[in-house]
Short mmCIF file of C-alpha atoms in Angstrom, two decimals:
data_model
loop_
_atom_site.label_atom_id
_atom_site.label_comp_id
_atom_site.label_asym_id
_atom_site.label_seq_id
_atom_site.Cartn_x
_atom_site.Cartn_y
_atom_site.Cartn_z
CA GLN A 50 -0.34 11.92 -24.32
CA VAL A 51 2.60 13.28 -22.37
CA GLN A 52 5.75 11.16 -22.53
CA LEU A 53 9.04 11.55 -20.68
CA GLN A 54 12.35 9.97 -21.60
CA GLU A 55 15.52 9.97 -19.51
CA SER A 56 18.92 9.92 -21.16
CA GLY A 57 22.53 9.98 -20.03
CA PRO A 58 25.52 7.79 -19.15
CA GLY A 59 24.76 4.49 -17.46
CA LEU A 60 28.13 4.37 -15.74
CA VAL A 61 29.77 7.14 -13.70
CA LYS A 62 33.03 7.00 -11.79
CA PRO A 63 33.16 7.75 -8.06
CA SER A 64 33.71 11.44 -7.22
CA GLU A 65 32.51 12.52 -10.67
CA THR A 66 29.25 14.25 -11.63
CA LEU A 67 26.18 12.33 -12.74
CA SER A 68 24.31 14.13 -15.55
CA LEU A 69 20.90 13.14 -16.87
CA THR A 70 18.37 14.79 -19.19
CA CYS A 71 14.63 14.26 -19.41
CA THR A 72 12.94 15.06 -22.72
CA VAL A 73 9.23 15.84 -22.58
CA SER A 74 7.03 15.14 -25.60
CA GLY A 75 3.30 15.42 -26.23
CA GLY A 76 2.98 18.57 -24.18
CA SER A 77 4.69 21.78 -23.16
CA ILE A 78 7.09 21.96 -20.26
CA GLY A 79 5.42 25.21 -19.27
CA THR A 80 3.05 25.63 -16.27
CA TYR A 81 4.18 22.44 -14.52
CA TYR A 82 6.76 21.32 -12.00
CA TRP A 83 9.25 18.66 -13.09
CA SER A 84 10.89 16.22 -10.70
CA TRP A 85 13.67 13.71 -10.39
CA ILE A 86 13.18 10.61 -8.25
CA ARG A 87 15.57 7.69 -7.76
CA GLN A 88 15.34 4.10 -6.57
CA PRO A 89 18.39 2.06 -5.53
CA PRO A 90 18.22 -1.57 -6.67
CA GLY A 91 15.72 -3.48 -4.55
CA LYS A 92 14.86 -0.44 -2.42
CA GLY A 93 12.25 2.29 -2.14
CA LEU A 94 11.71 5.63 -3.82
CA GLU A 95 13.64 8.80 -2.98
CA TRP A 96 12.66 12.25 -4.21
CA ILE A 97 15.66 14.28 -5.41
CA GLY A 98 14.09 17.62 -6.28
CA TYR A 99 11.94 19.58 -8.68
CA ILE A 100 12.03 22.64 -10.89
CA TYR A 101 9.16 24.91 -11.87
CA TYR A 102 8.87 26.12 -15.44
CA SER A 103 9.84 29.57 -14.16
CA GLY A 104 13.17 28.12 -13.04
CA SER A 105 12.61 28.02 -9.28
CA THR A 106 13.82 24.84 -7.59
CA ASN A 107 13.34 22.77 -4.43
CA TYR A 108 15.76 20.01 -3.46
CA SER A 109 15.81 17.18 -0.96
CA PRO A 110 17.68 18.39 2.15
CA SER A 111 19.82 15.25 2.15
CA LEU A 112 21.05 15.88 -1.42
CA LYS A 113 20.82 19.66 -1.65
CA SER A 114 24.55 20.31 -1.44
CA ARG A 115 25.22 18.09 -4.48
CA VAL A 116 22.17 18.59 -6.73
CA THR A 117 21.37 21.02 -9.52
CA ILE A 118 18.21 20.78 -11.63
CA SER A 119 17.88 23.02 -14.66
CA LEU A 120 15.43 23.62 -17.48
CA ASP A 121 15.69 24.21 -21.25
CA THR A 122 12.24 25.28 -22.41
CA SER A 123 13.38 25.66 -26.02
CA LYS A 124 14.14 21.94 -26.12
CA ASN A 125 11.33 20.87 -23.74
CA GLN A 126 13.96 19.30 -21.50
CA PHE A 127 15.07 19.43 -17.91
CA SER A 128 18.28 18.09 -16.44
CA LEU A 129 19.83 16.69 -13.29
CA LYS A 130 23.39 17.06 -12.09
CA LEU A 131 24.57 15.21 -9.00
CA SER A 132 28.14 15.88 -7.98
CA SER A 133 30.71 13.86 -6.01
CA VAL A 134 28.90 10.58 -6.54
CA THR A 135 29.61 7.40 -4.59
CA ALA A 136 28.36 3.82 -4.87
CA ALA A 137 25.37 4.88 -2.73
CA ASP A 138 24.14 6.94 -5.69
CA THR A 139 23.72 3.83 -7.84
CA ALA A 140 20.03 3.73 -8.68
CA MET A 141 17.29 3.83 -11.27
CA TYR A 142 16.67 7.52 -11.94
CA TYR A 143 13.19 8.63 -12.98
CA CYS A 144 11.91 11.96 -14.21
CA ALA A 145 8.27 12.87 -13.64
CA ARG A 146 5.75 15.61 -14.26
CA THR A 147 4.61 17.11 -10.99
CA ILE A 148 1.22 18.71 -10.38
CA SER A 149 1.43 21.78 -8.18
CA GLY A 150 -1.64 21.10 -6.04
CA TYR A 151 -0.41 18.07 -4.10
CA CYS A 152 2.95 17.57 -5.81
CA GLN A 153 1.69 14.32 -7.24
CA PHE A 154 3.77 12.71 -10.00
CA ASP A 155 1.26 11.93 -12.74
CA TYR A 156 3.53 11.08 -15.68
CA TRP A 157 6.83 9.24 -15.34
CA GLY A 158 9.69 8.31 -17.61
CA GLN A 159 10.63 4.66 -17.88
CA GLY A 160 13.76 5.27 -15.82
CA THR A 161 17.45 4.95 -16.50
CA LEU A 162 19.87 2.90 -14.43
CA VAL A 163 23.02 4.72 -13.34
CA THR A 164 25.82 2.71 -11.79
CA VAL A 165 28.65 4.38 -9.90
CA SER A 166 31.78 2.31 -10.23
CA SER A 167 35.41 2.71 -11.20
CA ASP B 205 11.82 15.68 7.89
CA ILE B 206 8.51 13.83 7.99
CA GLN B 207 8.78 10.04 8.25
CA MET B 208 6.20 7.84 6.53
CA THR B 209 5.65 4.31 7.84
CA GLN B 210 3.64 1.79 5.87
CA SER B 211 2.12 -1.38 7.23
CA PRO B 212 2.32 -4.15 6.55
CA SER B 213 5.64 -4.29 4.69
CA SER B 214 4.28 -7.25 2.76
CA LEU B 215 1.10 -9.25 2.55
CA SER B 216 -0.33 -12.17 0.68
CA ALA B 217 -3.86 -12.14 -0.68
CA SER B 218 -6.06 -13.87 -3.24
CA VAL B 219 -7.86 -12.58 -6.31
CA GLY B 220 -11.18 -11.13 -5.17
CA ASP B 221 -9.97 -10.25 -1.66
CA ARG B 222 -10.43 -6.82 -0.09
CA VAL B 223 -7.06 -5.39 0.94
CA THR B 224 -6.11 -2.40 3.06
CA ILE B 225 -2.67 -0.82 3.34
CA THR B 226 -1.91 1.74 6.02
CA CYS B 227 0.43 4.72 5.96
CA ARG B 228 1.26 6.72 9.08
CA ALA B 229 3.02 10.10 9.14
CA SER B 230 5.34 11.18 11.96
CA GLN B 231 3.39 14.46 12.21
CA SER B 232 0.16 15.83 10.80
CA ILE B 233 0.22 16.30 7.03
CA ALA B 234 -3.46 17.27 6.54
CA ASN B 235 -4.46 15.50 3.32
CA SER B 236 -1.14 15.90 1.50
CA LEU B 237 -0.81 12.21 0.76
CA ASN B 238 -0.54 10.36 -2.53
CA TRP B 239 -0.45 6.64 -3.38
CA TYR B 240 1.45 4.86 -6.14
CA LYS B 241 1.59 1.34 -7.53
CA GLN B 242 4.82 -0.07 -8.94
CA LYS B 243 5.12 -3.30 -10.85
CA LEU B 244 8.52 -4.98 -11.05
CA GLY B 245 10.81 -3.26 -13.54
CA LYS B 246 8.34 -0.45 -14.26
CA ALA B 247 7.94 3.16 -13.22
CA PRO B 248 5.44 3.88 -10.46
CA ARG B 249 1.88 4.82 -11.40
CA LEU B 250 -0.19 7.42 -9.54
CA LEU B 251 -3.37 5.96 -8.05
CA ILE B 252 -4.67 8.43 -5.46
CA TYR B 253 -3.81 12.07 -4.74
CA ALA B 254 -4.90 14.39 -1.93
CA ALA B 255 -5.54 11.30 0.23
CA SER B 256 -8.81 10.32 -1.44
CA SER B 257 -9.01 11.63 -5.04
CA LEU B 258 -8.86 8.94 -7.71
CA GLN B 259 -6.42 9.71 -10.52
CA SER B 260 -7.97 9.71 -13.99
CA GLY B 261 -7.96 6.26 -15.56
CA VAL B 262 -7.47 4.36 -12.30
CA PRO B 263 -10.08 1.66 -11.63
CA SER B 264 -12.72 2.48 -9.04
CA ARG B 265 -11.80 -0.56 -6.92
CA PHE B 266 -8.96 1.63 -5.58
CA SER B 267 -9.85 4.12 -2.86
CA GLY B 268 -8.02 6.21 -0.31
CA SER B 269 -8.98 7.75 2.98
CA GLY B 270 -7.55 9.54 5.99
CA SER B 271 -6.19 12.86 7.13
CA GLY B 272 -3.75 14.13 9.70
CA THR B 273 -1.38 11.26 10.42
CA ASP B 274 -3.25 8.08 9.43
CA PHE B 275 -4.14 7.05 5.90
CA THR B 276 -5.36 3.94 4.12
CA LEU B 277 -5.38 2.59 0.59
CA THR B 278 -8.09 0.01 -0.07
CA ILE B 279 -8.47 -2.32 -3.01
CA SER B 280 -12.04 -3.58 -2.91
CA SER B 281 -11.63 -6.72 -5.02
CA LEU B 282 -8.10 -7.74 -5.98
CA GLN B 283 -7.40 -8.38 -9.64
CA PRO B 284 -4.35 -10.26 -10.98
CA GLU B 285 -2.78 -7.00 -12.21
CA ASP B 286 -2.92 -5.50 -8.70
CA PHE B 287 -0.09 -7.63 -7.35
CA ALA B 288 2.68 -5.06 -7.04
CA THR B 289 4.41 -2.80 -4.54
CA TYR B 290 2.51 0.21 -3.20
CA TYR B 291 4.02 3.44 -1.90
CA CYS B 292 2.57 6.38 -0.03
CA GLN B 293 4.10 9.83 -0.46
CA GLN B 294 3.73 12.94 1.68
CA THR B 295 3.98 16.36 0.13
CA TYR B 296 3.08 18.54 3.12
CA SER B 297 6.52 19.60 4.24
CA SER B 298 8.32 22.42 2.47
CA LEU B 299 11.49 20.67 3.60
CA GLY B 300 10.88 17.92 1.14
CA ILE B 301 8.78 15.13 -0.25
CA THR B 302 9.14 11.69 1.34
CA PHE B 303 7.86 8.20 0.55
CA GLY B 304 6.90 5.28 2.71
CA GLN B 305 9.10 2.20 2.52
CA GLY B 306 6.60 0.32 0.36
CA THR B 307 4.14 -2.54 0.81
CA ARG B 308 4.63 -5.62 -1.35
CA LEU B 309 1.36 -7.30 -2.27
CA GLU B 310 1.81 -10.93 -3.31
CA ILE B 311 -0.46 -13.67 -4.54
CA LYS B 312 -1.45 -16.20 -1.88
#
């Protein structure tokens, strides 16, 4: 059974960089896409971007200038960096395995809440 | 980018009811449409992919249909565990993946 677990600071200061890691267990990170999705408190879901096991990436146009997603196959992990954060970036951040056919997210982490505040 | 509009935004129903949720895309997306269920405080769960394919392990009372711009998620006989928020997701555009705003399904 594939499991994903997000980790990283729960509090980030405005203008700084948010950094999260997703650790994948129960399966290899190879041959799949891996996504980050976020959800502001009380609001809907927003896709941030994904990375393929080869290292190729695709980001949301609205976040592209601030987002970097990277992969560490030796650790079965992938990571998110979001720069120049503001209060609008406060959200629950989820990582998810992504199936290439229809980009469906079939396994999700439990999510980690990141608050942007000084 | 492609906008996804769900209707209704919320609805109340009873256990045993048949419920339909609609998702409309701002342009044709073929069958590149997935559905998720999210219970409060939990991660979303994939129900339907490719508009009508049932994800492994999902009860058969869930079904999806549609293509082009109009899609529906139907729950044939509501169970207590089905009261949650439902999201559609389009994956057609190379410019990015987008979700509908969600439909909250509440107990009447």
